[in-house]
Amino acid sequence: MRVNTKSLLAAGAVAVVATLGLASCAAGDAGSEGDAASSTLTVWVDAERVDALQGAADAYSEKNGVKVDLVGKDNADIKDDFIQQVPTGKGPDITMGAHDWLGELSTNGVVAPIELGDSAGDYLPVAIDASTYEGTVYMLPYAVENIAVIRNADLVPEAATSFDDMIAKGQAAGLTQPFVVEQGAEGNPYHLYPFQTAFGAPVFGSNDQGYDPTDLQLGNAGGEQFATWLASQGKNGTGVFNTDVDGDIAKQAFLDGTAAFWLTGPWNVGSAVDAGLNVAIDSVPSPTAEVASPFAGVKGFFVSSESKNKVAANDFLVNYLGTEDVQLELFEAGNVLPALSAAAETASSDPIIEGFAAVGAEAVPMPAIPAMGSVWQYWGIAEADVINGADPVATWQKLTADVQAAIQ
Amino acid sequence: MSTTIDDEVTAETPKKPTKRQRQAAGVAEAASGGVKMLLVKVLMLGIVDAIAVYAIFILISSEQWLVAAIVGVVTAIVNWIYFSRTKLPAKYLTPGVIFLVVFQVFVLVYTGYIAFTNYGTGHNGSKEQAVSSLMSSALERVPDSPTYEVTVVDQLGELGLLVTDPDGEASVGTSDSPLTEVDAEMEGGKAVAVDGWTTLNFADVIARTDEITELAVPFSDDPNDGAIRTPDGSSGYLYLSNLEYDAAAGTMTNLSTGTVYTDLGTGAFTSDDGQQLLPGWQIVVGFDNFVRAVTDERLAGPLFYVTLWTFAFALISVASTFFLGLFLAIVFNDLRMRGRKYYRVLMILPYAVPSFLSALVWAGMMNESFGFINQVLLGGASVPWLTDPVVAKISVLVVNLWLGFPYMFLVCTGALQSIPEELQEAATVDGARPWAVFRLIKLPLLLVSVAPLLIASFAFNFNNFNVIYMLTDGGPRDSNAPIPVGFTDILISMVYKVAFTGQSRDYGLASAYSIIIFIVVAVISVIAFRRTKSLEELN
C-alpha cells in the first residue's frame, strides 16, 4: 500500500516537473517570437559609465523602438571577453573600448568597419586618425585622453618654459623633488613619451595608412640622444626620474605639496582638486627646442563583426552617439575631452579640460598596430635600466634590436 | 515494508497489536523515511528537474545539441538513482561526482583540447567568420564619392535600394540589377517611395538586417565602378572591394596586387611566399604546441632557469614554513610557556589576512626608496629588496614564509597533541636527550600525519601564482631574455605572461605548458606519496 502511495507521489512529481518544464518552455517561446529579440542592441560598457549612457540609450529606444541593453563590464576584462565571445555568437553588438585595441581586435576578426560618412569631418583629427586602422575606420570615437603637467599654482605661480626651467622654478620654491612622474620597476614609457618625441624619436614612422610597422623610428639618432638625456636625469645624474616612484607615490608627493609638477592624465585631476589644491594644467615642458607631444588615447565604440543587428548598431553609433548632446552627456560623466569638435569646444569652457585639450592638440595617437605589443614588451624595461644607470646608448641600441627582432 | 503489519491491520478481530509488533512497525516506518521525507525528496528532485528541463529548452533553442543531450542524460540518471530503493552509495556520491565533473574534469579536458589547437590572437573563430571579416574589412570607399541618401525598398521579397544622388536624381537597383533612374516620390530632397516597390520603415529595416548587410547594388554595368551599400539603412556609400573570395577554389585574391592566398592547412589564407592574411581561424595542430614549448629557442634559456627556480621556490617554501611552524608548535606546546593562547592567536594572524592583500602590503614595504623597511627600520638604507635578482628571490621566499608558517604551525600543533606523553616519558626514563627524543620519536610520528600535507603544500607552492604576481610580478625583468620574463617568475607566472600579456595571446601554447606543469607536479606527488607509505609502518 505504501508502495502505491510512493509511486503515486512519484507520478505526481513527474507531472509537476513536466508542467514546470512546459511553463518555462512557453516563457522561452514568448521571448523568441517576433522581432523583440532581434531588435535588442547589447552594448558592453565600462561599469563606471553605464549611468552616463543610460539616458542616451533610453532616449534612443524611445525614438526608434530598438531596445538598448547596457551591460556594465569591468574595464580590465572587456577586451579579452569581447575577443573570446564574439566568435561564439554570444558576444555583444557593440562594445566600448580604447583605440589601441584596434590592431588586436582586427587581427582576430571581431570588429566590423564603421562608415562615418560626412560626419568624419566633425571630429577632432586625432580622434579620426586613432579610429582608423589600415585605412578603414572601425571605431566611433567619443573621448580623447592625454597626459599633461599638473602644476600646483600656489607653489609655482607661473608655467615653466622648458624642462630645466621647471626644475629650477621648483627648486626656487624650496622643493627638493619638484617634478614627479609615475614610473615603476619596469619603467613607464607612456609617461616618458613626450620627452622622447621632443628629441624627434617617435616609435614608428607614418604613411597614408597610419603607422607603418616596417618603419621603426625608435632607434634613430634622436632616440639615442633621448636615452643619454634620460640617463643624465636618472639615478647617477640629477635623480629627477626614479623607478621607485610608482603611481601612488607620485600622487602622494603632489598632494602633500612636496612636488609642484606632476605629469599625469585627467583621471588624476579629481583627487588633486578634491584635496583643495589650486591646480593649473600646462603643456609638457620640453628638454629641447622641439615640442614634447604625449600620446593621445581615444575611447570609442566598436561594432562586433558577428552582430545580428549591424544596421541598428551603426545607426545608434553614427547617427546618435555621434551627436553633440550625447557626447556632452558622456563628458559630464567621465570628464574627458569629447571627440566631437563641437562638443569639445563646449567642454573646453572648463579651464582644466581646456588645459588638457591644448596639450592634446599636440598629441599623437598611440599606435594600435600589433607590432606595438612588441615595443611595449621591451621599451619600459630599457628605460628603467637607463634611469638606473645602464649605458644609455648601448641599452637603446639593444632595445631597438630586440623590438626589430620581435616584429619580424 | 513487511506485509505482516498490513495483515495485522486488516485482521477481522480488531485486537491491539502487541508491543513488539508496534515497535517493528515503527522501525519500518522510520526506515522507509516516511511520507514527509518522501515529499521533501520529491520537491527537491522536482526543483532539480525543473531547472534541468529549463536548461534543456534554452540549450535547444540556441542549438547546443550535445550539451542539451548531456544535461538530459544526467538528469535522467539522477532521477533513477534517487527514486530507486537501493543504490545507497550512489545517493551519497552523485552530487559530489557531478560537481567534480563540472568544475574539475571538464576544465582539464577543455585545457587539453585547447593545447592541441592554434587558439590565440589571429586564430580566434571559425573559417566562415574569418572570411566574412576579411571581406568586410576589404571594402574601400571609392575616393571622392559622395554620400547617397537611400531608402530601403522591397519588391516581392527582394530588397532594393532607392538611391538619391547629390543632384536629386532618384534611381533604384538590387544586388542583381544595377541602378536605373526612376521617377520617385520625393520628400525633403530625398526619394522615399517609388511605384512597384514597398518602402520599408525603420523597424522593418532592422528586422531584415542580415539581408541589408549583404545588399550591394552595382552602380553600373561595370563592376569597377563599385557598389552602393548602406550601413545604417538611411545613407549609402560607394564601395569597391580589394579582395575576392573564390568559394569553390577556397582562395582569396588581392585585386590590387593580384596575390593569391590559399588555405594550406595553416589556419589562415597563405600566399606562396608565406604571407598570411589575418584573421585566420582555429585548427587542430596536434603536438605542435608541446614541441614548441620545449624546443622554442626564444624560450629555451628562460625556461631552464625558471624551472630551476620554481623547484627551489617550492621546496624551500615547504621546508622553511614547515620547520618554522614546527619549532613554534613545539615551543607553544611546552606547558612551562605562559599565555600560550595569546601567542597562538598572534601566530594565526598572517594566515587570516588574504594573501593578495599581504603580498601587496609587503611590496609597498619593500620599495627601495620609499618602503617602510628601508626608510624606517634600516634608517634610510637602499637595499634593493625587489629589484636585484638575488635579493628579490630572497624577499619572495621570506614573504612566502611569513604567509605559510601559520598553516604549518596549526597542523603541527594538532599532530603533536596526538602523540602520547608516555612515549616521551619512557624515552626520558631510558636516558634519551631531548634532541634524540625529538629526532627519533616525535618527528617520525609527526611525519606520518603531516607528510601528505607537505606534498600538498609543495604542489600548491609550485603553482603559487598569487604571491609572485602581487609581490614582484616576476620582476626584476631579465632584459636579456627574448620574452618578458623576470628573475622571480615561476613556471605558472611565465605561462601567464606568454599567454595573457602584450598584444598577442597564445592560448594553445599556454595550455600545453599547463599540461606539462600538471604532469610534473603529478609525478612528483605520486613518487612522494609512495615514499610516505613507508612511514606508516611506524604505527
Short mmCIF file of C-alpha atoms in Angstrom, two decimals, chain A residues 60-241:
data_model
loop_
_atom_site.label_atom_id
_atom_site.label_comp_id
_atom_site.label_asym_id
_atom_site.label_seq_id
_atom_site.Cartn_x
_atom_site.Cartn_y
_atom_site.Cartn_z
CA TYR A 60 17.16 56.03 -28.50
CA SER A 61 14.77 53.23 -27.56
CA GLU A 62 12.00 55.81 -27.25
CA LYS A 63 12.77 57.21 -30.67
CA ASN A 64 13.28 54.04 -32.72
CA GLY A 65 11.73 51.22 -30.76
CA VAL A 66 15.06 49.41 -30.54
CA LYS A 67 15.80 48.23 -27.03
CA VAL A 68 19.32 49.13 -25.94
CA ASP A 69 20.59 46.83 -23.23
CA LEU A 70 23.63 48.23 -21.42
CA VAL A 71 25.87 45.69 -19.71
CA GLY A 72 28.37 47.08 -17.23
CA LYS A 73 31.73 45.29 -17.54
CA ASP A 74 34.95 45.56 -15.62
CA ASN A 75 37.29 47.68 -17.69
CA ALA A 76 40.15 45.21 -17.38
CA ASP A 77 38.16 42.35 -18.89
CA ILE A 78 36.23 43.98 -21.72
CA LYS A 79 38.79 43.44 -24.47
CA ASP A 80 39.58 39.78 -23.82
CA ASP A 81 35.95 38.88 -23.19
CA PHE A 82 34.94 40.59 -26.41
CA ILE A 83 37.58 38.75 -28.44
CA GLN A 84 36.59 35.42 -26.92
CA GLN A 85 32.82 35.80 -27.06
CA VAL A 86 32.24 37.34 -30.47
CA PRO A 87 33.10 34.11 -32.38
CA THR A 88 30.66 32.12 -30.24
CA GLY A 89 27.81 34.37 -31.36
CA LYS A 90 27.10 35.22 -27.71
CA GLY A 91 29.02 38.48 -27.67
CA PRO A 92 27.55 41.98 -27.62
CA ASP A 93 26.57 44.03 -30.67
CA ILE A 94 28.65 46.98 -29.54
CA THR A 95 31.44 47.40 -27.05
CA MET A 96 33.09 50.41 -25.53
CA GLY A 97 36.87 50.34 -25.80
CA ALA A 98 40.14 52.14 -26.45
CA HIS A 99 41.62 52.76 -29.87
CA ASP A 100 44.85 50.92 -29.16
CA TRP A 101 42.90 47.65 -29.03
CA LEU A 102 42.23 48.01 -32.72
CA GLY A 103 45.17 46.02 -34.02
CA GLU A 104 44.33 43.07 -31.81
CA LEU A 105 40.59 43.22 -32.49
CA SER A 106 41.14 43.44 -36.23
CA THR A 107 43.71 40.61 -36.27
CA ASN A 108 41.16 38.45 -34.51
CA GLY A 109 38.44 39.46 -36.95
CA VAL A 110 35.95 40.55 -34.31
CA VAL A 111 35.23 44.14 -35.40
CA ALA A 112 33.21 45.44 -38.32
CA PRO A 113 34.11 48.67 -40.14
CA ILE A 114 32.04 51.75 -39.36
CA GLU A 115 31.18 54.31 -42.04
CA LEU A 116 31.20 57.79 -40.55
CA GLY A 117 30.35 59.30 -43.92
CA ASP A 118 30.32 63.08 -43.99
CA SER A 119 30.36 63.33 -40.21
CA ALA A 120 34.03 62.30 -40.16
CA GLY A 121 34.96 65.96 -40.55
CA ASP A 122 33.08 66.88 -37.37
CA TYR A 123 35.53 65.02 -35.13
CA LEU A 124 38.91 66.11 -33.84
CA PRO A 125 41.54 64.99 -36.37
CA VAL A 126 43.45 63.00 -33.74
CA ALA A 127 40.27 61.05 -32.91
CA ILE A 128 39.69 60.09 -36.54
CA ASP A 129 43.35 59.12 -37.00
CA ALA A 130 43.15 56.91 -33.96
CA SER A 131 39.92 55.26 -35.08
CA THR A 132 41.41 54.34 -38.43
CA TYR A 133 43.31 51.09 -38.90
CA GLU A 134 44.91 50.17 -42.22
CA GLY A 135 42.87 52.86 -43.92
CA THR A 136 39.48 51.73 -42.56
CA VAL A 137 37.51 53.34 -39.73
CA TYR A 138 36.45 50.80 -37.10
CA MET A 139 35.57 52.94 -34.12
CA LEU A 140 33.16 55.71 -33.26
CA PRO A 141 35.27 57.99 -31.05
CA TYR A 142 33.71 59.65 -28.02
CA ALA A 143 36.62 60.95 -25.94
CA VAL A 144 40.27 61.90 -26.27
CA GLU A 145 42.66 61.49 -23.37
CA ASN A 146 46.24 62.64 -22.99
CA ILE A 147 48.65 63.45 -20.20
CA ALA A 148 49.82 66.96 -19.29
CA VAL A 149 51.69 68.61 -16.46
CA ILE A 150 49.56 69.49 -13.46
CA ARG A 151 51.08 72.41 -11.60
CA ASN A 152 50.42 73.40 -8.01
CA ALA A 153 49.77 77.08 -8.71
CA ASP A 154 50.16 78.07 -5.05
CA LEU A 155 53.76 76.83 -5.00
CA VAL A 156 54.76 77.88 -8.53
CA PRO A 157 52.52 80.60 -9.95
CA GLU A 158 53.97 80.63 -13.45
CA ALA A 159 54.15 77.92 -16.09
CA ALA A 160 57.61 76.56 -16.89
CA THR A 161 59.12 77.35 -20.28
CA SER A 162 61.38 74.31 -20.51
CA PHE A 163 62.26 71.17 -18.59
CA ASP A 164 65.27 72.75 -16.87
CA ASP A 165 63.24 75.87 -16.13
CA MET A 166 60.62 73.70 -14.43
CA ILE A 167 63.18 72.08 -12.15
CA ALA A 168 64.75 75.49 -11.42
CA LYS A 169 61.37 77.08 -10.61
CA GLY A 170 60.52 74.19 -8.32
CA GLN A 171 63.84 74.37 -6.50
CA ALA A 172 63.46 78.13 -6.14
CA ALA A 173 60.18 77.39 -4.36
CA GLY A 174 62.21 75.29 -1.90
CA LEU A 175 61.36 71.81 -3.15
CA THR A 176 63.98 69.06 -3.40
CA GLN A 177 61.96 66.88 -5.82
CA PRO A 178 59.76 69.43 -7.61
CA PHE A 179 58.69 67.15 -10.50
CA VAL A 180 57.12 63.69 -10.19
CA VAL A 181 56.08 61.24 -12.86
CA GLU A 182 54.76 57.74 -12.43
CA GLN A 183 57.40 55.06 -13.14
CA GLY A 184 57.90 51.58 -11.76
CA ALA A 185 60.41 48.76 -11.67
CA GLU A 186 59.63 48.10 -15.33
CA GLY A 187 59.53 51.77 -16.33
CA ASN A 188 56.56 53.57 -17.81
CA PRO A 189 57.19 54.56 -21.43
CA TYR A 190 53.71 56.03 -21.82
CA HIS A 191 54.53 58.80 -19.39
CA LEU A 192 58.05 59.37 -20.77
CA TYR A 193 56.95 59.53 -24.40
CA PRO A 194 56.59 63.34 -24.59
CA PHE A 195 60.29 63.73 -23.73
CA GLN A 196 61.20 61.14 -26.34
CA THR A 197 59.23 62.93 -29.07
CA ALA A 198 60.96 66.18 -28.09
CA PHE A 199 64.17 64.53 -29.29
CA GLY A 200 62.49 63.60 -32.58
CA ALA A 201 62.19 59.85 -31.99
CA PRO A 202 58.63 58.62 -32.50
CA VAL A 203 58.09 54.85 -32.22
CA PHE A 204 57.00 54.33 -35.83
CA GLY A 205 57.02 56.45 -38.93
CA SER A 206 53.70 57.05 -40.67
CA ASN A 207 52.36 56.51 -44.15
CA ASP A 208 48.92 57.17 -45.63
CA GLN A 209 47.55 54.04 -43.92
CA GLY A 210 48.57 55.28 -40.47
CA TYR A 211 51.59 53.99 -38.56
CA ASP A 212 53.96 51.89 -40.61
CA PRO A 213 55.22 48.85 -38.67
CA THR A 214 58.15 48.40 -41.06
CA ASP A 215 59.48 51.89 -40.29
CA LEU A 216 60.79 51.70 -36.71
CA GLN A 217 61.98 55.21 -35.74
CA LEU A 218 62.58 54.37 -32.09
CA GLY A 219 66.30 53.80 -32.51
CA ASN A 220 67.21 56.82 -34.65
CA ALA A 221 69.82 59.33 -33.54
CA GLY A 222 67.17 61.24 -31.61
CA GLY A 223 66.33 58.10 -29.66
CA GLU A 224 69.93 57.75 -28.52
CA GLN A 225 70.07 61.43 -27.55
CA PHE A 226 66.91 60.89 -25.54
CA ALA A 227 68.44 57.89 -23.77
CA THR A 228 71.54 59.91 -22.93
CA TRP A 229 69.41 62.73 -21.55
CA LEU A 230 67.30 60.25 -19.56
CA ALA A 231 70.44 58.78 -18.00
CA SER A 232 71.61 62.29 -17.04
CA GLN A 233 68.30 62.80 -15.19
CA GLY A 234 68.35 59.36 -13.56
CA LYS A 235 69.97 57.66 -10.61
CA ASN A 236 73.54 58.69 -11.45
CA GLY A 237 72.51 62.17 -12.59
CA THR A 238 70.06 64.68 -11.18
CA GLY A 239 67.70 61.98 -9.89
CA VAL A 240 64.60 63.63 -11.35
CA PHE A 241 63.43 60.26 -12.65
#
